[in-house]
Amino acid sequence: MAFETAWAELSEVLGDRVTRSKPERDAHGASETYFPVAAPDAVAYPETTEEVAALVRICAAHGVPVIGYGAGTSLEGQSQAFSGGVTVDFARMNKVLEVSQGDMHARVQPGLTREVLNEELRATGLFFPVDPGANATIGGMASTRASGTTAVRYGTMRDNVMALEVVMADGRIIRTGSLARKSSAGYDLTGLFVGSEGTLGLITELTLKLHGQPEAITSAVCAFDTIGDAVRAVTDTIQMGIPMARIEFVDAATVQVFNEYAGAGMVEAPHLLVEFHGSESAVAEDAGTFGEIVGDHGGHGFKWAADAEERKALWTLRHNAYWAIVNARADTRAVVTDICVPISRLAEAVEATQADLEEHNIRGPILGHVGDGNFHSILLFDPADPAELERVKAASDRMVQRALEMGGTATGEHGIGVGKKAFMEREHGEGWQVMGQLKAALDPDNVFNPGKLVPDTST
Amino acid sequence: MAFETAWAELSEVLGDRVTRSKPERDAHGASETYFPVAAPDAVAYPETTEEVAALVRICAAHGVPVIGYGAGTSLEGQSQAFSGGVTVDFARMNKVLEVSQGDMHARVQPGLTREVLNEELRATGLFFPVDPGANATIGGMASTRASGTTAVRYGTMRDNVMALEVVMADGRIIRTGSLARKSSAGYDLTGLFVGSEGTLGLITELTLKLHGQPEAITSAVCAFDTIGDAVRAVTDTIQMGIPMARIEFVDAATVQVFNEYAGAGMVEAPHLLVEFHGSESAVAEDAGTFGEIVGDHGGHGFKWAADAEERKALWTLRHNAYWAIVNARADTRAVVTDICVPISRLAEAVEATQADLEEHNIRGPILGHVGDGNFHSILLFDPADPAELERVKAASDRMVQRALEMGGTATGEHGIGVGKKAFMEREHGEGWQVMGQLKAALDPDNVFNPGKLVPDTST
């Protein structure tokens, strides 16, 4: 078998940093959501770009798939090995290589997690803002075009990756982008690799934009009688141009879990969680205006975080929401939806989702990054009940259909993997075939992450 | 000849909206800079996407090149027909199709100019900020990944194009992107076409992000003793996080032309032109802080625009700088350089450029978008003196070399066309070959804008 020959060559290059141990293979084939384990044939831990290139050349020569792996926090099966092959775990390529305070950028390795990056940046007065909740790796975040709670202010990975080093399917090592803040020098290769989910190449280095730590930060929660009221308060705030650093929505069902799981002591109603960054005076002014808008929409129970401790507790609660919801009942798994719609349609999209779930008797707490028009419903099902999984998938399908009819997208930040491939043709039409042409051009033998994102090929 | 057969078919589809008139062909083959006229075999004026697709299918079938054309304001020969073929002038596809005030976006046709767009937006309270100076078309600006004076605040075309309709080389019509503010649904095709200079497809429709017209705008000029002082005042302002909407640098030689050409009455020294957008209080605070920073760097002669008239006059002066400089002496043409470097290296890059030009006795006024690290030297030469053109090109080459050594780029906003192709391998290495692979995948017969941007193929 092709893999056996490749294995001998890989062991020669990587020594004991490539393994066929079953526990490690299974751990790297696991899903955070509802996919069964799909383990690779081996797991490799390269330490240099040259090792990655050597590994890719060996696997390509033997027709063995190569799957990139960061922290395994993706939600659509992106890092699972559905066709076997070698999973490349970047855990040993996890360093901050360079920080430029003057130019506000950092050069890092893909296996670095965002939390470690920000710890290392603390003394510089700078930070990396993209925050998907999970302590994902920077390489994984780039590959999924991640965003999260701060995108409304600081943008997504698309906006915060300046340059890349990438190993191509034939083992070539290329550099994309530059340290300049803008460029018109040809096709935007950086932008092409960001969001490509390891299907076009393996990212081995990234240069990131950094931002100044704000002089002042203030966070608050407030409750609303209806989902529509909460969402309309957000759209009004955006349309008035008030710069929010984070603006999150959670519905009553999510609050219920917060209370049970973390003793949050919140009234069981839809809430907004908001944060402002800026100078002391700007933050105070913005918070004041926001308070007025909230009042206009019947918001109540306004509570500002008293200090950094309380602020941190608030966002920890939000970040742990997914796990809290899934763990609220034993033997529960989830299909996580991720639609994103134009802001003007957001209230309608959320209300239609809630009505749909009620009608079909599906438990699906709703929460999301409403400043971007992006929200999730965590559709719960019992893994022992295949019919329930089918009902949940049908509900997810209807959510996507409504989002597309509103001009939106099936996924604001989680990506495609295998879990959302069924929506690609509907969203992109012939454009999905164009993605397949790009894949075939750069990875003609389908070495990188086969079966994900692009149309299936006949090979 | 292939073209003769194509001509008959094109005439059938487009009637008198395709022409072989020599004046029209020559006008569409002209350059704003130093390239000799390179006329197409015909010029077409399609009115619909379907006509564009039919035209492309005919040309592809007969091996006739297709060149997109907006306002002809590109500087590197992007719209010239060096291999003949059909130039597609989008002058009749110039409408605003839809404006959404709630979602702050506009759907437009590629032949619309940015000035007409902003006139049509005036009553909405919104505007489209990207401003390359020339009254370019939106399609051309997207194709060149244009930016200009406001990129420091509002980003470039990369940041302000949400979605596209594109005609592919085989006549397929695809749609990229969506109306959602973010998406992780596959490869960023929108980002791939933006900046591709018509080599991958013809853009037939664009959805643009709009921004709220600022409550208050204030502009000023101030003088400095040295280039380095002016540039360092800018980098300090950026590093303090003061949000400038525009920040432009002009050297003493440029000011001299302003005075001669437009009676500007400025002291002949390096100047900064700055603008702030925001609330009345924010603009006043930012302007005050900027004034202090300028003072620290020996800035003097601070002059705030008294009203909208004076502000407009200031930016008209800046926008006309290129023509003023080129027309300052009879029989002068120019090679326009466009390097962009990390902010921390900007003063060094500008000073090295000035020293280089002095040493080699080249007239090259320097001006640029210093907030992005991007500046131009307009290298003047006498078209009757080929040796001078060679000296000017050598100076341009040295500027690029220095920019690349600083981690920068050969072109911040003008693009590649034919004029900057010689720098692509040096800037991107093997990445340039990857761009060639993408071109070959999407346009295997090299129908679109042959000879531009990507490596030459053997076909």
Short mmCIF file of C-alpha atoms in Angstrom, two decimals, chain B residues 46-454:
data_model
loop_
_atom_site.label_atom_id
_atom_site.label_comp_id
_atom_site.label_asym_id
_atom_site.label_seq_id
_atom_site.Cartn_x
_atom_site.Cartn_y
_atom_site.Cartn_z
CA PRO B 46 -21.51 46.41 -24.57
CA GLU B 47 -24.65 47.34 -22.66
CA THR B 48 -25.35 44.11 -20.78
CA THR B 49 -23.48 41.29 -19.08
CA GLU B 50 -24.89 38.90 -21.66
CA GLU B 51 -23.36 40.98 -24.46
CA VAL B 52 -20.01 40.87 -22.66
CA ALA B 53 -20.30 37.09 -22.35
CA ALA B 54 -21.18 36.73 -26.04
CA LEU B 55 -18.23 38.94 -26.99
CA VAL B 56 -15.85 36.90 -24.86
CA ARG B 57 -17.10 33.63 -26.33
CA ILE B 58 -16.57 34.93 -29.87
CA CYS B 59 -13.09 36.28 -29.14
CA ALA B 60 -12.07 33.12 -27.26
CA ALA B 61 -13.23 30.94 -30.14
CA HIS B 62 -11.06 32.92 -32.56
CA GLY B 63 -8.04 33.47 -30.31
CA VAL B 64 -8.62 37.23 -30.21
CA PRO B 65 -7.44 39.03 -27.04
CA VAL B 66 -10.00 40.85 -24.87
CA ILE B 67 -8.94 43.94 -22.91
CA GLY B 68 -11.18 45.65 -20.36
CA TYR B 69 -11.30 49.45 -20.42
CA GLY B 70 -12.70 51.92 -17.88
CA ALA B 71 -11.51 55.52 -18.06
CA GLY B 72 -8.03 54.76 -19.36
CA THR B 73 -6.36 56.27 -16.30
CA SER B 74 -4.11 53.33 -15.41
CA LEU B 75 -0.42 54.12 -15.37
CA GLU B 76 1.30 50.86 -16.26
CA GLY B 77 -0.26 50.09 -19.65
CA GLN B 78 -3.02 47.91 -18.18
CA SER B 79 -5.62 48.95 -20.76
CA GLN B 80 -3.35 49.09 -23.80
CA ALA B 81 -3.66 46.43 -26.52
CA PHE B 82 -0.07 45.33 -27.03
CA SER B 83 -1.26 42.15 -28.77
CA GLY B 84 -4.21 43.74 -30.56
CA GLY B 85 -7.68 42.30 -29.98
CA VAL B 86 -10.93 43.85 -28.80
CA THR B 87 -11.03 46.54 -26.13
CA VAL B 88 -14.23 46.35 -24.09
CA ASP B 89 -15.11 49.90 -23.07
CA PHE B 90 -17.65 49.84 -20.23
CA ALA B 91 -18.84 53.39 -20.89
CA ARG B 92 -22.40 52.19 -21.53
CA MET B 93 -22.47 50.01 -18.41
CA ASN B 94 -22.22 52.92 -16.01
CA LYS B 95 -25.27 52.81 -13.77
CA VAL B 96 -25.90 52.70 -10.06
CA LEU B 97 -28.18 49.66 -9.90
CA GLU B 98 -29.13 49.76 -6.24
CA VAL B 99 -28.28 51.61 -3.04
CA SER B 100 -29.09 50.11 0.35
CA GLN B 101 -29.01 52.78 3.04
CA GLY B 102 -29.75 50.30 5.80
CA ASP B 103 -26.91 47.98 4.83
CA MET B 104 -24.64 50.72 3.50
CA HIS B 105 -23.80 49.16 0.17
CA ALA B 106 -24.30 49.95 -3.51
CA ARG B 107 -24.53 47.67 -6.51
CA VAL B 108 -23.02 49.36 -9.57
CA GLN B 109 -21.84 48.72 -13.09
CA PRO B 110 -18.11 48.77 -13.85
CA GLY B 111 -18.15 51.82 -16.15
CA LEU B 112 -19.49 54.13 -13.44
CA THR B 113 -16.94 56.73 -12.36
CA ARG B 114 -16.31 57.36 -8.69
CA GLU B 115 -17.29 61.03 -8.98
CA VAL B 116 -20.68 60.23 -10.50
CA LEU B 117 -21.21 57.55 -7.85
CA ASN B 118 -20.58 60.03 -5.06
CA GLU B 119 -22.83 62.63 -6.69
CA GLU B 120 -25.62 60.06 -6.80
CA LEU B 121 -24.99 59.14 -3.16
CA ARG B 122 -24.94 62.70 -1.85
CA ALA B 123 -28.56 62.76 -0.64
CA THR B 124 -28.23 59.42 1.15
CA GLY B 125 -25.73 60.56 3.77
CA LEU B 126 -23.36 57.87 2.50
CA PHE B 127 -20.27 58.00 0.31
CA PHE B 128 -17.75 55.75 -1.39
CA PRO B 129 -14.37 56.73 0.02
CA VAL B 130 -11.74 55.20 -2.26
CA ASP B 131 -10.17 58.11 -4.11
CA PRO B 132 -7.23 57.49 -6.45
CA GLY B 133 -7.25 61.11 -7.63
CA ALA B 134 -8.17 60.42 -11.24
CA ASN B 135 -11.88 60.15 -11.97
CA ALA B 136 -11.44 56.45 -12.68
CA THR B 137 -14.24 53.94 -13.17
CA ILE B 138 -15.21 51.63 -10.34
CA GLY B 139 -14.44 48.58 -12.51
CA GLY B 140 -10.99 49.89 -13.32
CA MET B 141 -10.32 50.75 -9.68
CA ALA B 142 -11.27 47.24 -8.61
CA SER B 143 -9.16 45.67 -11.34
CA THR B 144 -6.09 47.63 -10.29
CA ARG B 145 -6.81 47.31 -6.55
CA ALA B 146 -6.68 51.11 -6.43
CA SER B 147 -6.49 53.18 -3.30
CA GLY B 148 -5.28 56.78 -2.99
CA THR B 149 -5.60 59.56 -0.47
CA THR B 150 -8.19 58.02 1.86
CA ALA B 151 -6.85 54.46 2.18
CA VAL B 152 -5.20 55.28 5.52
CA ARG B 153 -8.70 55.56 6.99
CA TYR B 154 -11.10 53.63 4.73
CA GLY B 155 -8.88 50.97 3.12
CA THR B 156 -8.33 50.14 -0.54
CA MET B 157 -10.56 48.51 -3.15
CA ARG B 158 -9.60 45.20 -1.52
CA ASP B 159 -11.46 46.33 1.59
CA ASN B 160 -14.43 47.99 -0.11
CA VAL B 161 -15.61 45.51 -2.73
CA MET B 162 -18.04 42.98 -1.25
CA ALA B 163 -19.21 41.07 -4.29
CA LEU B 164 -18.71 40.84 -8.05
CA GLU B 165 -20.28 39.55 -11.21
CA VAL B 166 -17.57 38.33 -13.58
CA VAL B 167 -17.53 36.98 -17.13
CA MET B 168 -15.02 34.14 -17.37
CA ALA B 169 -12.85 33.21 -20.34
CA ASP B 170 -15.31 30.54 -21.48
CA GLY B 171 -18.22 32.97 -21.29
CA ARG B 172 -19.61 31.69 -18.00
CA ILE B 173 -21.07 34.40 -15.78
CA ILE B 174 -20.26 33.93 -12.10
CA ARG B 175 -21.14 35.80 -8.92
CA THR B 176 -18.63 36.07 -6.10
CA GLY B 177 -19.13 37.18 -2.49
CA SER B 178 -22.45 38.11 -0.91
CA LEU B 179 -24.18 40.97 0.86
CA ALA B 180 -23.04 39.64 4.25
CA ARG B 181 -20.31 41.62 5.99
CA LYS B 182 -18.14 38.51 6.34
CA SER B 183 -18.10 34.92 5.09
CA SER B 184 -16.01 31.77 5.42
CA ALA B 185 -17.74 30.03 2.52
CA GLY B 186 -14.75 28.91 0.48
CA TYR B 187 -12.03 30.65 -1.48
CA ASP B 188 -12.19 34.44 -1.59
CA LEU B 189 -12.93 34.78 -5.30
CA THR B 190 -13.85 38.45 -4.89
CA GLY B 191 -10.37 39.11 -3.50
CA LEU B 192 -8.81 37.14 -6.33
CA PHE B 193 -10.47 39.21 -9.07
CA VAL B 194 -9.81 42.54 -7.31
CA GLY B 195 -6.32 43.49 -8.48
CA SER B 196 -6.20 40.95 -11.31
CA GLU B 197 -6.15 43.70 -13.97
CA GLY B 198 -8.62 42.00 -16.27
CA THR B 199 -6.39 38.95 -16.74
CA LEU B 200 -8.76 36.43 -15.11
CA GLY B 201 -12.18 37.72 -16.13
CA LEU B 202 -14.17 40.85 -16.94
CA ILE B 203 -15.99 42.45 -14.02
CA THR B 204 -19.54 43.33 -15.08
CA GLU B 205 -21.04 44.33 -11.72
CA LEU B 206 -19.72 45.29 -8.28
CA THR B 207 -21.23 45.57 -4.82
CA LEU B 208 -19.39 48.20 -2.80
CA LYS B 209 -19.26 49.03 0.89
CA LEU B 210 -20.40 52.56 1.60
CA HIS B 211 -19.53 54.71 4.58
CA GLY B 212 -21.42 57.40 6.47
CA GLN B 213 -20.58 60.96 5.45
CA PRO B 214 -18.65 62.35 8.42
CA GLU B 215 -20.39 64.90 10.63
CA ALA B 216 -17.31 67.12 10.52
CA ILE B 217 -14.33 67.40 8.16
CA THR B 218 -11.29 69.57 8.65
CA SER B 219 -8.22 69.89 6.42
CA ALA B 220 -4.88 71.62 6.79
CA VAL B 221 -1.47 72.12 5.24
CA CYS B 222 1.79 72.69 7.07
CA ALA B 223 5.43 73.04 6.05
CA PHE B 224 8.60 71.32 7.29
CA ASP B 225 12.30 72.04 6.92
CA THR B 226 13.14 68.52 5.76
CA ILE B 227 11.40 65.54 4.22
CA GLY B 228 12.45 63.43 7.19
CA ASP B 229 10.75 65.79 9.66
CA ALA B 230 7.47 65.65 7.74
CA VAL B 231 7.49 61.87 7.44
CA ARG B 232 8.40 61.38 11.10
CA ALA B 233 5.49 63.60 12.12
CA VAL B 234 3.22 61.21 10.21
CA THR B 235 4.65 58.02 11.69
CA ASP B 236 4.34 59.47 15.21
CA THR B 237 0.70 60.37 14.53
CA ILE B 238 -0.06 56.87 13.28
CA GLN B 239 1.69 55.22 16.18
CA MET B 240 -0.35 57.33 18.60
CA GLY B 241 -3.49 55.99 16.96
CA ILE B 242 -4.82 59.36 15.76
CA PRO B 243 -7.24 58.50 12.94
CA MET B 244 -6.36 60.58 9.88
CA ALA B 245 -8.76 60.43 6.92
CA ARG B 246 -6.06 61.62 4.53
CA ILE B 247 -2.39 62.38 5.06
CA GLU B 248 -0.41 63.37 2.01
CA PHE B 249 3.18 64.41 1.56
CA VAL B 250 4.54 66.71 -1.16
CA ASP B 251 8.17 67.73 -1.49
CA ALA B 252 9.53 71.19 -2.30
CA ALA B 253 9.74 70.42 -6.02
CA THR B 254 6.03 69.53 -6.07
CA VAL B 255 5.16 72.71 -4.18
CA GLN B 256 7.12 74.68 -6.75
CA VAL B 257 4.90 73.24 -9.48
CA PHE B 258 1.77 73.97 -7.39
CA ASN B 259 2.88 77.58 -7.19
CA GLU B 260 3.71 77.90 -10.88
CA TYR B 261 0.75 75.89 -12.16
CA ALA B 262 -1.99 76.96 -9.79
CA GLY B 263 -0.63 80.00 -7.97
CA ALA B 264 -0.80 78.10 -4.70
CA GLY B 265 1.41 80.63 -2.94
CA MET B 266 3.00 78.03 -0.67
CA VAL B 267 6.49 78.27 0.81
CA GLU B 268 8.80 76.06 -1.26
CA ALA B 269 9.44 73.38 1.34
CA PRO B 270 8.14 69.87 2.07
CA HIS B 271 4.49 69.93 3.16
CA LEU B 272 1.90 67.67 4.68
CA LEU B 273 -1.77 67.88 3.65
CA VAL B 274 -4.02 66.33 6.27
CA GLU B 275 -7.74 65.76 6.77
CA PHE B 276 -9.76 64.53 9.75
CA HIS B 277 -13.26 63.03 9.63
CA GLY B 278 -15.52 62.48 12.63
CA SER B 279 -17.74 64.20 15.12
CA GLU B 280 -17.08 67.92 15.75
CA SER B 281 -15.44 67.14 19.08
CA ALA B 282 -13.35 64.20 17.83
CA VAL B 283 -12.07 66.17 14.82
CA ALA B 284 -11.13 69.11 17.04
CA GLU B 285 -9.32 66.83 19.49
CA ASP B 286 -7.47 64.94 16.74
CA ALA B 287 -6.49 68.13 14.96
CA GLY B 288 -5.14 69.55 18.23
CA THR B 289 -3.01 66.50 18.95
CA PHE B 290 -1.74 66.46 15.37
CA GLY B 291 -0.77 70.14 15.71
CA GLU B 292 1.33 69.32 18.77
CA ILE B 293 3.11 66.44 17.00
CA VAL B 294 3.82 68.67 14.00
CA GLY B 295 5.27 71.28 16.33
CA ASP B 296 7.57 68.67 17.86
CA HIS B 297 9.00 68.03 14.40
CA GLY B 298 9.55 71.69 13.53
CA GLY B 299 6.43 72.01 11.39
CA HIS B 300 5.33 75.57 10.67
CA GLY B 301 2.95 77.65 8.58
CA PHE B 302 -0.05 75.61 9.68
CA LYS B 303 -3.10 76.62 7.65
CA TRP B 304 -6.55 75.12 8.22
CA ALA B 305 -9.03 75.21 5.37
CA ALA B 306 -11.65 77.78 6.34
CA ASP B 307 -14.54 76.08 4.56
CA ALA B 308 -15.58 73.38 2.08
CA GLU B 309 -14.44 75.58 -0.85
CA GLU B 310 -10.90 75.89 0.47
CA ARG B 311 -10.83 72.20 1.33
CA LYS B 312 -11.90 71.29 -2.17
CA ALA B 313 -9.24 73.58 -3.66
CA LEU B 314 -6.60 71.87 -1.55
CA TRP B 315 -7.45 68.36 -2.76
CA THR B 316 -7.92 69.49 -6.35
CA LEU B 317 -4.37 70.80 -6.18
CA ARG B 318 -3.20 67.41 -4.90
CA HIS B 319 -5.22 65.43 -7.43
CA ASN B 320 -3.88 67.45 -10.33
CA ALA B 321 -0.29 67.14 -9.14
CA TYR B 322 0.66 64.47 -11.66
CA TRP B 323 -0.54 66.46 -14.66
CA ALA B 324 0.86 69.68 -13.27
CA ILE B 325 4.28 68.10 -12.87
CA VAL B 326 4.30 66.44 -16.28
CA ASN B 327 3.06 69.60 -18.01
CA ALA B 328 5.42 71.92 -16.17
CA ARG B 329 7.87 71.67 -19.06
CA ALA B 330 7.06 71.04 -22.70
CA ASP B 331 7.94 67.65 -24.21
CA THR B 332 8.12 65.88 -20.91
CA ARG B 333 6.86 62.39 -20.10
CA ALA B 334 7.16 60.44 -16.86
CA VAL B 335 7.89 57.09 -15.29
CA VAL B 336 5.78 57.08 -12.13
CA THR B 337 7.15 55.08 -9.23
CA ASP B 338 4.81 53.67 -6.58
CA ILE B 339 6.76 51.91 -3.85
CA CYS B 340 5.18 51.17 -0.48
CA VAL B 341 7.24 50.32 2.59
CA PRO B 342 6.59 49.63 6.28
CA ILE B 343 5.87 52.92 8.07
CA SER B 344 9.01 52.65 10.23
CA ARG B 345 11.19 52.71 7.09
CA LEU B 346 9.32 55.46 5.28
CA ALA B 347 11.52 58.43 6.17
CA GLU B 348 14.60 56.44 5.18
CA ALA B 349 13.00 55.38 1.88
CA VAL B 350 12.00 58.94 0.94
CA GLU B 351 15.38 60.40 1.90
CA ALA B 352 17.25 57.68 -0.01
CA THR B 353 15.10 58.37 -3.06
CA GLN B 354 15.79 62.08 -2.95
CA ALA B 355 19.54 61.51 -2.55
CA ASP B 356 19.55 59.00 -5.41
CA LEU B 357 17.74 61.37 -7.77
CA GLU B 358 20.08 64.23 -6.90
CA GLU B 359 23.12 62.04 -7.44
CA HIS B 360 21.91 60.94 -10.87
CA ASN B 361 20.64 64.36 -11.88
CA ILE B 362 17.06 63.21 -12.37
CA ARG B 363 14.06 65.49 -11.93
CA GLY B 364 11.61 63.54 -9.81
CA PRO B 365 9.19 65.42 -7.56
CA ILE B 366 8.11 63.21 -4.65
CA LEU B 367 4.60 63.00 -3.27
CA GLY B 368 2.51 60.32 -1.75
CA HIS B 369 0.13 58.68 0.62
CA VAL B 370 2.50 58.60 3.52
CA GLY B 371 -0.06 57.23 5.96
CA ASP B 372 0.17 53.92 4.10
CA GLY B 373 3.95 54.08 3.59
CA ASN B 374 3.27 54.63 -0.11
CA PHE B 375 4.87 57.40 -2.16
CA HIS B 376 5.49 58.32 -5.77
CA SER B 377 8.38 59.97 -7.48
CA ILE B 378 7.37 61.28 -10.89
CA LEU B 379 10.57 60.70 -12.85
CA LEU B 380 10.60 63.13 -15.76
CA PHE B 381 12.37 62.61 -19.03
CA ASP B 382 12.49 64.04 -22.51
CA PRO B 383 10.93 61.52 -24.91
CA ALA B 384 13.48 62.61 -27.56
CA ASP B 385 16.31 61.46 -25.27
CA PRO B 386 16.30 57.64 -24.97
CA ALA B 387 19.36 57.74 -22.71
CA GLU B 388 17.42 59.84 -20.20
CA LEU B 389 14.57 57.29 -20.20
CA GLU B 390 17.11 54.57 -19.46
CA ARG B 391 18.57 56.59 -16.56
CA VAL B 392 15.08 57.17 -15.21
CA LYS B 393 14.21 53.49 -15.45
CA ALA B 394 17.42 52.59 -13.62
CA ALA B 395 16.48 54.99 -10.82
CA SER B 396 13.01 53.42 -10.63
CA ASP B 397 14.65 50.00 -10.40
CA ARG B 398 16.84 51.13 -7.49
CA MET B 399 13.80 52.52 -5.67
CA VAL B 400 12.03 49.19 -5.99
CA GLN B 401 15.12 47.32 -4.89
CA ARG B 402 15.35 49.42 -1.73
CA ALA B 403 11.61 48.97 -1.07
CA LEU B 404 11.86 45.19 -1.37
CA GLU B 405 14.87 45.12 0.96
CA MET B 406 12.72 46.98 3.51
CA GLY B 407 9.95 44.38 3.23
CA GLY B 408 7.85 46.59 0.97
CA THR B 409 6.31 46.31 -2.48
CA ALA B 410 7.05 47.62 -5.98
CA THR B 411 3.55 49.05 -6.27
CA GLY B 412 1.20 50.25 -3.57
CA GLU B 413 -1.70 51.12 -5.86
CA HIS B 414 -0.83 51.46 -9.56
CA GLY B 415 -0.52 47.77 -10.32
CA ILE B 416 1.67 45.82 -12.71
CA GLY B 417 0.37 45.95 -16.28
CA VAL B 418 3.47 45.74 -18.43
CA GLY B 419 5.35 48.58 -16.70
CA LYS B 420 6.16 46.79 -13.45
CA LYS B 421 6.30 43.19 -14.65
CA ALA B 422 10.08 43.22 -14.43
CA PHE B 423 9.80 43.49 -10.64
CA MET B 424 7.38 40.62 -10.08
CA GLU B 425 9.89 37.81 -9.86
CA ARG B 426 12.06 39.82 -7.49
CA GLU B 427 9.10 40.65 -5.24
CA HIS B 428 7.27 37.32 -5.25
CA GLY B 429 9.85 34.71 -6.26
CA GLU B 430 8.09 31.42 -6.92
CA GLY B 431 4.80 33.09 -5.94
CA TRP B 432 4.77 34.78 -9.34
CA GLN B 433 4.77 31.37 -11.00
CA VAL B 434 1.80 30.45 -8.79
CA MET B 435 -0.02 33.52 -10.17
CA GLY B 436 0.77 32.14 -13.63
CA GLN B 437 -0.76 28.79 -12.66
CA LEU B 438 -3.96 30.52 -11.54
CA LYS B 439 -4.11 32.45 -14.81
CA ALA B 440 -3.59 29.26 -16.81
CA ALA B 441 -6.34 27.52 -14.84
CA LEU B 442 -8.99 30.19 -15.38
CA ASP B 443 -7.91 31.47 -18.80
CA PRO B 444 -5.99 28.63 -20.45
CA ASP B 445 -6.02 30.27 -23.89
CA ASN B 446 -4.78 33.60 -22.56
CA VAL B 447 -7.75 35.52 -23.89
CA PHE B 448 -7.86 38.19 -21.18
CA ASN B 449 -5.35 41.02 -21.30
CA PRO B 450 -2.41 38.93 -22.57
CA GLY B 451 1.09 40.05 -21.69
CA LYS B 452 0.08 41.78 -18.45
CA LEU B 453 0.84 40.94 -14.80
CA VAL B 454 1.62 37.18 -15.04
#
